[in-house]
mmCIF file of N, CA and C in Angstrom:
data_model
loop_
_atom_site.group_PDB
_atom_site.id
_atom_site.type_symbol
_atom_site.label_atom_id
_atom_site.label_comp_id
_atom_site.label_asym_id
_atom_site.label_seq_id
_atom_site.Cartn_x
_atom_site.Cartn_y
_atom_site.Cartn_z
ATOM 1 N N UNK A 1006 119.437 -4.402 0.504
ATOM 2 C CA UNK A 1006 118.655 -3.938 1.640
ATOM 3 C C UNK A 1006 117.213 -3.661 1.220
ATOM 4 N N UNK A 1007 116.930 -2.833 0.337
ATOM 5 C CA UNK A 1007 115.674 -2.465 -0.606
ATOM 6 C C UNK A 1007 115.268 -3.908 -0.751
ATOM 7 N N UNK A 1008 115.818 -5.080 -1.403
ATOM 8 C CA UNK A 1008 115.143 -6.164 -1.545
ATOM 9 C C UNK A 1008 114.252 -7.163 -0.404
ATOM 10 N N UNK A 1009 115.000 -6.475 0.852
ATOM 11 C CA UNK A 1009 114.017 -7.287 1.973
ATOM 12 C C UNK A 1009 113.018 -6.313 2.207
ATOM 13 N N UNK A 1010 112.824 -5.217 2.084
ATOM 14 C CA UNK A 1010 111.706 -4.577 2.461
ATOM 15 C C UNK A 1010 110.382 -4.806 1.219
ATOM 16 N N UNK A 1011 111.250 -5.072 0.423
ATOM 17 C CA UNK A 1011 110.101 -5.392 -0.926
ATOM 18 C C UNK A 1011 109.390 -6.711 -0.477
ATOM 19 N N UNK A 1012 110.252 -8.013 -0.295
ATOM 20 C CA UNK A 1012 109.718 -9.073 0.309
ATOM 21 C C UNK A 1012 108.413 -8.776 1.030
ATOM 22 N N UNK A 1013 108.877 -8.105 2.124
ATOM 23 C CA UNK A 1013 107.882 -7.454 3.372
ATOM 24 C C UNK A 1013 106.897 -7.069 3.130
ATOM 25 N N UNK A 1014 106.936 -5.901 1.592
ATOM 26 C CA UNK A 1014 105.491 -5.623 1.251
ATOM 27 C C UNK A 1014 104.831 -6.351 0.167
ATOM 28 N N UNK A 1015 105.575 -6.904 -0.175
ATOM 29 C CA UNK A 1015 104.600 -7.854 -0.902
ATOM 30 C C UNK A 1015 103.539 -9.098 -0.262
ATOM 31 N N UNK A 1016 104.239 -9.474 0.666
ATOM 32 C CA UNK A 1016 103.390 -10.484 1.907
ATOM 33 C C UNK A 1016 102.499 -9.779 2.440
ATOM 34 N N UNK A 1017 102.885 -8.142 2.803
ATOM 35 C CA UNK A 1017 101.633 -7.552 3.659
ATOM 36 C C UNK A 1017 100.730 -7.133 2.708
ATOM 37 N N UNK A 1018 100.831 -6.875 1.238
ATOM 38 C CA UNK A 1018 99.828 -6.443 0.142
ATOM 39 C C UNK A 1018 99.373 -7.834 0.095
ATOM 40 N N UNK A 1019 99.960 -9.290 -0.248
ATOM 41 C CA UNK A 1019 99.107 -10.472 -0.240
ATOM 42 C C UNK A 1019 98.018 -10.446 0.965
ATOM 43 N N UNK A 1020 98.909 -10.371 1.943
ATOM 44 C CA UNK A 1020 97.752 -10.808 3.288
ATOM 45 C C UNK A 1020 96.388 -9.486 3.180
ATOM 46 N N UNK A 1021 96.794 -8.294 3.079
ATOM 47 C CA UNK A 1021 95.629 -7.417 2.920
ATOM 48 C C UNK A 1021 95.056 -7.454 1.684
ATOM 49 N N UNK A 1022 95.192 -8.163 0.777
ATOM 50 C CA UNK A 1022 94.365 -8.663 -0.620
ATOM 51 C C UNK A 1022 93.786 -9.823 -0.262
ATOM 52 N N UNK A 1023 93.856 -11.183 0.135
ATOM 53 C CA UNK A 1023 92.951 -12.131 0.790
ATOM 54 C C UNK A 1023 92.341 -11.842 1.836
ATOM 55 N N UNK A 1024 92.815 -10.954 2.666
ATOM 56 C CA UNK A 1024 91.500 -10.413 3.587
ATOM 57 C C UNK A 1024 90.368 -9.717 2.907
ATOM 58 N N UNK A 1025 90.989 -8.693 1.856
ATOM 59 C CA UNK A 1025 89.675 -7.808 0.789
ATOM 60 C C UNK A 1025 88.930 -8.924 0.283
ATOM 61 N N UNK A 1026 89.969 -10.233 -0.293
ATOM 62 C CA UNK A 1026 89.091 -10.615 -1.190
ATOM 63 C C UNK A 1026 87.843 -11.750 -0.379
ATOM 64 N N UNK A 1027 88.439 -12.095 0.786
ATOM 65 C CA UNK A 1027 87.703 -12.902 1.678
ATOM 66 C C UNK A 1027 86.128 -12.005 2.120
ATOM 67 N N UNK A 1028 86.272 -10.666 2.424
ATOM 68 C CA UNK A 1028 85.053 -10.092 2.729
ATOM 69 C C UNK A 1028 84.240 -9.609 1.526
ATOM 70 N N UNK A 1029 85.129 -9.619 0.647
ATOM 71 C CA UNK A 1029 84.173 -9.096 -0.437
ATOM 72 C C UNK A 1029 83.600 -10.424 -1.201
ATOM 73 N N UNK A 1030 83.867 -11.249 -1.302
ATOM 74 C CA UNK A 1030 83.399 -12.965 -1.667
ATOM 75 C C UNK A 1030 81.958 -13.065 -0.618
ATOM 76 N N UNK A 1031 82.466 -12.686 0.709
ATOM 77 C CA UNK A 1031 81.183 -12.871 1.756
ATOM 78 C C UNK A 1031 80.129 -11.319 1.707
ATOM 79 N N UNK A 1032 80.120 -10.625 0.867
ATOM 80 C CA UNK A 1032 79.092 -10.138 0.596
ATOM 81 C C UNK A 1032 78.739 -9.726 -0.721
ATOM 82 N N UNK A 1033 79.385 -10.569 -1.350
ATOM 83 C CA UNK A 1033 78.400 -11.431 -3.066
ATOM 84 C C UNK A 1033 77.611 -12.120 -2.607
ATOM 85 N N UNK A 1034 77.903 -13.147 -2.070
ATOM 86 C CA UNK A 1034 77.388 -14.670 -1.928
ATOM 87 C C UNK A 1034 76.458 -14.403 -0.514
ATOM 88 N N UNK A 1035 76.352 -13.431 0.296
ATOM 89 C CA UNK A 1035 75.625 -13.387 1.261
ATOM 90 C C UNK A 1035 74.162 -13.397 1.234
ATOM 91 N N UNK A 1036 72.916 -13.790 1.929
ATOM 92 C CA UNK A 1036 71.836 -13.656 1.379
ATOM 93 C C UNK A 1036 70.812 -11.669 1.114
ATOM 94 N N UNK A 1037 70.456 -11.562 0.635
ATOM 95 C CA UNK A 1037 70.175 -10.069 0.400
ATOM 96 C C UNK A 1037 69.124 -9.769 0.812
ATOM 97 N N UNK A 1038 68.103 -10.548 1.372
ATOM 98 C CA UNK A 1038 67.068 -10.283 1.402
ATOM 99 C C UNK A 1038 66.892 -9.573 2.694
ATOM 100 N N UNK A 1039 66.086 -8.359 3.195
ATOM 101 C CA UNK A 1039 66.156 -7.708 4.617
ATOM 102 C C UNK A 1039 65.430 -8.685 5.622
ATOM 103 N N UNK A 1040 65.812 -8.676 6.831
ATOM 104 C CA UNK A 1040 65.075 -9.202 8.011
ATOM 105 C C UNK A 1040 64.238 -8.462 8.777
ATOM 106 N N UNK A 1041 62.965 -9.504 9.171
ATOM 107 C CA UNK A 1041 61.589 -9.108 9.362
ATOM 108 C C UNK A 1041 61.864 -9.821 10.376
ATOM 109 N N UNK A 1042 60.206 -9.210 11.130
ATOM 110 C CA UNK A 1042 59.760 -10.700 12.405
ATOM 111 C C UNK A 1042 60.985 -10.532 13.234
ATOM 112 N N UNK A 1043 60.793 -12.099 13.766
ATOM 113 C CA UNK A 1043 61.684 -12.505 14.463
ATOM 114 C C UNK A 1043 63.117 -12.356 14.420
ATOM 115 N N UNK A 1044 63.311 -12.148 13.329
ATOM 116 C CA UNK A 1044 64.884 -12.169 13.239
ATOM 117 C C UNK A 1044 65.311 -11.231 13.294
ATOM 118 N N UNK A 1045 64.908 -10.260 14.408
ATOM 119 C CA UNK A 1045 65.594 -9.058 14.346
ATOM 120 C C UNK A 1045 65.106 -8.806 15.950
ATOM 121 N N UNK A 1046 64.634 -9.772 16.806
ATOM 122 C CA UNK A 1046 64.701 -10.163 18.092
ATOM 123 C C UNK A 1046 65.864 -10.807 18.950
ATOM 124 N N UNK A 1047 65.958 -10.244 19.895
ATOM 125 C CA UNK A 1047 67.130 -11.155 20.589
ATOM 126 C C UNK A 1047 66.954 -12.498 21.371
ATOM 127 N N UNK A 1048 68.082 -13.167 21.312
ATOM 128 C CA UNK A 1048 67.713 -14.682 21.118
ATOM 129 C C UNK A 1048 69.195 -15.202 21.884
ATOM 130 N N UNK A 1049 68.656 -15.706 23.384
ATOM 131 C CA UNK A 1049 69.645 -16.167 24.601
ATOM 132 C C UNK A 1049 69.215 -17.415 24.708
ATOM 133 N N UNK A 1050 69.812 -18.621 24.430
ATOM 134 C CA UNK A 1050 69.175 -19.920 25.423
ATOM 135 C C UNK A 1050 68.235 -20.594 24.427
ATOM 136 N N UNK A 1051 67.943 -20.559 23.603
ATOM 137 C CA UNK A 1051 66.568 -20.459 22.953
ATOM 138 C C UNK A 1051 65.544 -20.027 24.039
ATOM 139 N N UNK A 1052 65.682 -19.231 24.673
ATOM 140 C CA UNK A 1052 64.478 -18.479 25.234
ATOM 141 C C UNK A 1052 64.390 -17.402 24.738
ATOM 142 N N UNK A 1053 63.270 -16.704 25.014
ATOM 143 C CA UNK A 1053 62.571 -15.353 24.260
ATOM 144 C C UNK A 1053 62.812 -14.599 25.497
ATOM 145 N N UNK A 1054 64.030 -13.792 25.875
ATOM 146 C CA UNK A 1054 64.288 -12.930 26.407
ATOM 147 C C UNK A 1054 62.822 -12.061 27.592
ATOM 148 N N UNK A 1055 63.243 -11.991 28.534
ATOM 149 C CA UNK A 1055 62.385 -10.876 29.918
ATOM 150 C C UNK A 1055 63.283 -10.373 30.349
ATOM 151 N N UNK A 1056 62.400 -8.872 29.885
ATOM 152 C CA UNK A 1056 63.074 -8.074 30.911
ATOM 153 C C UNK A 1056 63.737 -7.007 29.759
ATOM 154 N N UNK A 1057 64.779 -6.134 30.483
ATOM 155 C CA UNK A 1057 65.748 -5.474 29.722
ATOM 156 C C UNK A 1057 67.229 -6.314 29.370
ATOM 157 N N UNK A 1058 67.457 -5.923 27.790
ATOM 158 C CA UNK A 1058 68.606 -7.001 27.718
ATOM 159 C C UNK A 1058 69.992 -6.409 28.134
ATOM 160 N N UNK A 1059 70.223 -5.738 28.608
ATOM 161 C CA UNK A 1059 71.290 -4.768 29.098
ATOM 162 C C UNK A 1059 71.496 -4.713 30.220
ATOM 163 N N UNK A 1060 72.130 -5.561 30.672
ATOM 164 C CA UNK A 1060 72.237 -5.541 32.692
ATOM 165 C C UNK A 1060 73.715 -5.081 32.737
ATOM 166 N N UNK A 1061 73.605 -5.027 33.993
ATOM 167 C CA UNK A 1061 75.216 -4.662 34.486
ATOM 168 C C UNK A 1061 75.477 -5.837 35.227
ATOM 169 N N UNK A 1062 77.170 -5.941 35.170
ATOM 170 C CA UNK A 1062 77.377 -7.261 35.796
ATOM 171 C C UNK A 1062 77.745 -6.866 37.274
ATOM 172 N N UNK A 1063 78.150 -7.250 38.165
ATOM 173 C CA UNK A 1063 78.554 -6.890 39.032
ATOM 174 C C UNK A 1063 80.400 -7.136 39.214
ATOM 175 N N UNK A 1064 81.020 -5.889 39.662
ATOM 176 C CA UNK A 1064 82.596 -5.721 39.271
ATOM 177 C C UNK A 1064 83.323 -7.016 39.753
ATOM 178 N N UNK A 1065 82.993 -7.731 41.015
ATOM 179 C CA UNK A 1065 83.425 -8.721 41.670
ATOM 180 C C UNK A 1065 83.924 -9.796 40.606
ATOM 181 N N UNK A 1066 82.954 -10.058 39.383
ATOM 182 C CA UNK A 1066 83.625 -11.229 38.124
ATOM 183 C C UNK A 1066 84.633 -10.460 37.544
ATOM 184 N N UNK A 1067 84.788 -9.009 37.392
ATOM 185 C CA UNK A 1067 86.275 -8.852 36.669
ATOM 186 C C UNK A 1067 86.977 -8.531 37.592
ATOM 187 N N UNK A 1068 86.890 -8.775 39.159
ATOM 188 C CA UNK A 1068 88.199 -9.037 39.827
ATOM 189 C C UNK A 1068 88.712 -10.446 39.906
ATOM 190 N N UNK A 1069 87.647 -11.114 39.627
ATOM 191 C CA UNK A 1069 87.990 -12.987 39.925
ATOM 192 C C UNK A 1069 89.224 -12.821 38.770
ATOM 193 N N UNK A 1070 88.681 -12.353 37.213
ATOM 194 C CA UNK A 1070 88.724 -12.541 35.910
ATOM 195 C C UNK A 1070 90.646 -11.859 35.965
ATOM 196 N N UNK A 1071 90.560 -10.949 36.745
ATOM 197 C CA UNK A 1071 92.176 -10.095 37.093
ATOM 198 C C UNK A 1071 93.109 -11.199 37.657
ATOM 199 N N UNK A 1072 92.406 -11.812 38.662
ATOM 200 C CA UNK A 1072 93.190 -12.575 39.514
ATOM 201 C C UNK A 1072 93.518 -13.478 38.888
ATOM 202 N N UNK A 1073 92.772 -13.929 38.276
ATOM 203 C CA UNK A 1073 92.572 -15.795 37.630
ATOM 204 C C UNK A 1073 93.974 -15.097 36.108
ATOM 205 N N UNK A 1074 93.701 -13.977 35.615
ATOM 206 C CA UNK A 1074 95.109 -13.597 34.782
ATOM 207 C C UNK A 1074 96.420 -13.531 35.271
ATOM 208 N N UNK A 1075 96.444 -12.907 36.276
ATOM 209 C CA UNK A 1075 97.125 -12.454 37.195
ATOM 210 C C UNK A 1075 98.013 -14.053 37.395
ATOM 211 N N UNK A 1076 97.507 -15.223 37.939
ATOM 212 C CA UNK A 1076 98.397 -16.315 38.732
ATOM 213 C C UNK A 1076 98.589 -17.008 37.016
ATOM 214 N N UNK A 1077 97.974 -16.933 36.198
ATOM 215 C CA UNK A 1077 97.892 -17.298 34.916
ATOM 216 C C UNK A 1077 99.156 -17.060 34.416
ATOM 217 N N UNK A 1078 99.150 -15.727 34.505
ATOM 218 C CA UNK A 1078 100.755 -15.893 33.846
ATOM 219 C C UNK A 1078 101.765 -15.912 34.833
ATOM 220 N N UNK A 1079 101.568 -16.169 35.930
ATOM 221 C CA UNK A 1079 102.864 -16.805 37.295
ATOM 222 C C UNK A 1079 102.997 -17.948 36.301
ATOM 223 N N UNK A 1080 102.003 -18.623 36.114
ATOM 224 C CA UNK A 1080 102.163 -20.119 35.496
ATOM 225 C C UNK A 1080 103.304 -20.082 34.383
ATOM 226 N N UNK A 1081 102.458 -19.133 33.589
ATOM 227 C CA UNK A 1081 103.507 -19.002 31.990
ATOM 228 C C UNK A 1081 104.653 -18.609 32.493
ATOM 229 N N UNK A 1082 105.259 -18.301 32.859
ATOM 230 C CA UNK A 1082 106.753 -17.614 33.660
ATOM 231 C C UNK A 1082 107.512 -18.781 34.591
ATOM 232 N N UNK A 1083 106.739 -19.739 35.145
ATOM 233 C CA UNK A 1083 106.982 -20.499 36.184
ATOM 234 C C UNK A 1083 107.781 -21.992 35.279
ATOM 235 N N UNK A 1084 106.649 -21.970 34.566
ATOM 236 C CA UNK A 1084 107.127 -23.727 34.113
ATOM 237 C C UNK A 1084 108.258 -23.725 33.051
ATOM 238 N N UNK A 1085 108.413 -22.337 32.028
ATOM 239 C CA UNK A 1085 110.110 -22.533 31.877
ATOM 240 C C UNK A 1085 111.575 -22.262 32.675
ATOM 241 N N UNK A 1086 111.040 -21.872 34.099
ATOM 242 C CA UNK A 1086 112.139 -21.388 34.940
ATOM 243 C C UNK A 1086 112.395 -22.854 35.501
ATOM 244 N N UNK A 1087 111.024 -23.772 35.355
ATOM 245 C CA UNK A 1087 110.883 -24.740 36.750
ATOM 246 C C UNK A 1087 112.431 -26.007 35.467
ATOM 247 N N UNK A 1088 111.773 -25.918 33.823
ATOM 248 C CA UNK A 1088 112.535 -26.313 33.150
ATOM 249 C C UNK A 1088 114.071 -26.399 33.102
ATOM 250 N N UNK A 1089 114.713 -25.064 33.208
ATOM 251 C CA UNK A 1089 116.053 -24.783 33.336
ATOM 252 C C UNK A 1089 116.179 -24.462 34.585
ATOM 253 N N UNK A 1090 115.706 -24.914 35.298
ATOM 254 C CA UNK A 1090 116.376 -24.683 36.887
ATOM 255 C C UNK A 1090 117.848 -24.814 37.400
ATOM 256 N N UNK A 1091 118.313 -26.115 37.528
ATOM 257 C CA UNK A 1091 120.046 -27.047 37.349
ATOM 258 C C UNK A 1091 120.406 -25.750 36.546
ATOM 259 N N UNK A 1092 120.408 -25.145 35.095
ATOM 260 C CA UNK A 1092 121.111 -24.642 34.621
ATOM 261 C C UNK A 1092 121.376 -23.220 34.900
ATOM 262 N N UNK A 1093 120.118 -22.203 35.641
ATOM 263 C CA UNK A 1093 120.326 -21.323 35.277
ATOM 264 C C UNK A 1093 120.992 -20.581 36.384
ATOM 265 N N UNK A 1094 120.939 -21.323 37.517
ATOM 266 C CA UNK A 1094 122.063 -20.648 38.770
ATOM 267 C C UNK A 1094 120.847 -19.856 40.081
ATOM 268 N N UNK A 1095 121.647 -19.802 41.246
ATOM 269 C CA UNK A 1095 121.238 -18.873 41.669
ATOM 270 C C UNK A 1095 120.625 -17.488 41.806
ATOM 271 N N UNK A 1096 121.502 -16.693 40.610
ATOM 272 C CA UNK A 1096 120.718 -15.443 39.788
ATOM 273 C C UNK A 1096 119.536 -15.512 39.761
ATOM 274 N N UNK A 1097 119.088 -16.015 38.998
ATOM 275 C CA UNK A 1097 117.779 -16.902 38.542
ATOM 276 C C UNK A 1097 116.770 -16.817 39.480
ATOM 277 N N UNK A 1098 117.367 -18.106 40.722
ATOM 278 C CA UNK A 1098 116.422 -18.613 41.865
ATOM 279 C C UNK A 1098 116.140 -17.063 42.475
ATOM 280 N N UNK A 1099 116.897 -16.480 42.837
ATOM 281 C CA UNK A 1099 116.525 -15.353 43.364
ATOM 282 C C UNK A 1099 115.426 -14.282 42.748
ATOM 283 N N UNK A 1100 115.872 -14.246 41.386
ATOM 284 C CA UNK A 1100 114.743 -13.404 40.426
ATOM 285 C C UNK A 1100 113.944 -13.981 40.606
ATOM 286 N N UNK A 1101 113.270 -15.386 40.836
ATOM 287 C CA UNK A 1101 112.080 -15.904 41.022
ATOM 288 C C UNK A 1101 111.339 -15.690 42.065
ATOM 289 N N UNK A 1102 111.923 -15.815 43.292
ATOM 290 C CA UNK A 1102 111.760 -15.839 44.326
ATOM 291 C C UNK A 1102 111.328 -14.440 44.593
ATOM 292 N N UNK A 1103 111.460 -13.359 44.183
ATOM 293 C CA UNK A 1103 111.400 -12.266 44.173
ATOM 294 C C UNK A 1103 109.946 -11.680 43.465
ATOM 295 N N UNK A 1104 109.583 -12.644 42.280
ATOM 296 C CA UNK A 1104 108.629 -12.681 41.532
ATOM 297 C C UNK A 1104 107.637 -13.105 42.460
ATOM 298 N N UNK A 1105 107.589 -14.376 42.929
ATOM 299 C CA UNK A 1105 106.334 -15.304 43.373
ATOM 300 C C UNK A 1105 106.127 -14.518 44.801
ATOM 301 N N UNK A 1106 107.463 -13.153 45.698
ATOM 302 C CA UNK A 1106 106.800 -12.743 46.401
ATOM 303 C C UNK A 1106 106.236 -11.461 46.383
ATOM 304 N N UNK A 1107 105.879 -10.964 44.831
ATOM 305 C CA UNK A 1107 105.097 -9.651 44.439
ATOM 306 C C UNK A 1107 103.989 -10.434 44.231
ATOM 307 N N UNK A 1108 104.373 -11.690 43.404
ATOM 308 C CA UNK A 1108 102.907 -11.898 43.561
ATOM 309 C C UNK A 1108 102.019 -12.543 44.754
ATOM 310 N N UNK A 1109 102.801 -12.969 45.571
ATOM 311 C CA UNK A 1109 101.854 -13.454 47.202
ATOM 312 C C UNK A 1109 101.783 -11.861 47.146
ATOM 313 N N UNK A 1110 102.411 -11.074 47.253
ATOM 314 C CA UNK A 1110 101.430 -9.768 48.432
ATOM 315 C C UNK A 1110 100.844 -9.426 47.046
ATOM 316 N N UNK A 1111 100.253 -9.296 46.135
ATOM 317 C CA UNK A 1111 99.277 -8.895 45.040
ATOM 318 C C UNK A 1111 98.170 -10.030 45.266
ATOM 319 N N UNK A 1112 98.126 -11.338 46.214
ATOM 320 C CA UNK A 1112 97.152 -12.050 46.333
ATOM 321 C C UNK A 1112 96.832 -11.601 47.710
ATOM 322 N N UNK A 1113 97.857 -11.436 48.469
ATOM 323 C CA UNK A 1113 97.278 -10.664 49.772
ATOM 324 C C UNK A 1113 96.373 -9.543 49.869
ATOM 325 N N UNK A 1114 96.923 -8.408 48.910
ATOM 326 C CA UNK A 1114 96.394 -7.383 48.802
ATOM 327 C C UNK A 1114 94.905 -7.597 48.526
ATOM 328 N N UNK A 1115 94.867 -8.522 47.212
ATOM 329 C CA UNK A 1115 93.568 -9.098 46.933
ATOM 330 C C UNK A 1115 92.552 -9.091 47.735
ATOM 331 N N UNK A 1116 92.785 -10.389 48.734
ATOM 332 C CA UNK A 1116 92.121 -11.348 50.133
ATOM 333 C C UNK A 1116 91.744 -9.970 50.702
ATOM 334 N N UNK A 1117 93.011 -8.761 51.595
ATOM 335 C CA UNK A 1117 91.966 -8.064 52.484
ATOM 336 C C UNK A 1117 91.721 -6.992 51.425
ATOM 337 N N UNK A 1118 91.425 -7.277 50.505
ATOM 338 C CA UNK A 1118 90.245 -5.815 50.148
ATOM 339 C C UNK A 1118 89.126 -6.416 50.105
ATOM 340 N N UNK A 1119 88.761 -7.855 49.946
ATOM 341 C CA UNK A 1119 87.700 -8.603 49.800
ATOM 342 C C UNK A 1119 87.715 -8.786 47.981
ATOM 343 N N UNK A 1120 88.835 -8.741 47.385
ATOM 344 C CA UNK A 1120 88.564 -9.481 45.811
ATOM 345 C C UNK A 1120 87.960 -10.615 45.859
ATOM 346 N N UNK A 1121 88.189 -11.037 47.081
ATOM 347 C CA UNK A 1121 87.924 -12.730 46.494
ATOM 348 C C UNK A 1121 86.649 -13.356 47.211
ATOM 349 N N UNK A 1122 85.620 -12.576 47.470
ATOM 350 C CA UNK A 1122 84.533 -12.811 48.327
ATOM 351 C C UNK A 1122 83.440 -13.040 46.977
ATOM 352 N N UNK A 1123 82.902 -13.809 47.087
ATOM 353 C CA UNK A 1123 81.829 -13.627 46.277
ATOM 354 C C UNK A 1123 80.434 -13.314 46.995
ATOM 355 N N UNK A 1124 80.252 -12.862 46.448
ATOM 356 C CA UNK A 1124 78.597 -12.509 47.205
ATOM 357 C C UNK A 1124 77.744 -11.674 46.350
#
């Protein structure tokens, strides 16, 4: 029993020793010299930034961003049920069916609050 947990830490002491040794390799070899000028300007587009660089977005993209997760994983859930369908019975069809109609009224709900308006 002791011997599988040893396994265990020896892989997690490897993996957290090539991570040490990976960051500490990247700041030997990194360049040392401090940054001046420009390089310590912010830099979008290759354009030279106007304005303040700190905006607020407006909440409406992380409701799209909810929704667009939201039917995202209907998908992931959908296409191995759609797979074993023949096999898995009625049980099943029903649990689904049950699923796709939390999620219509979670798209309903959406529509009349206005999630899905852009403007």
């Amino acid at each position: 029993m002791l011997y599988q947990y040893l396994t265990v830490a020896i892989f997690l002491l490897g993996a957290v020793g090539v991570a040490l040794g990976a960051l500490a390799t990247n700041w030997v070899l990194r360049p040392k010299r401090p940054q001046v000028g420009d390089q310590r300007e912010t830099y979008e587009c290759g354009l030279t930034t106007k304005g303040p660089t700190w905006v607020q977005f407006r909440i409406s993209y992380f409701l799209y961003a909810l929704i667009f997760l939201l039917f995202d994983v209907e998908t992931v859930f959908l296409y191995p049920w759609a797979v074993k369908f023949q096999v898995l019975g009625l049980f099943a069809f029903i649990e689904m069916v049950i699923f796709i109609a939390i999620l219509i009224l979670g798209l309903w709900y959406a529509w009349k609050e206005g999630g899905l308006e852009w403007l």
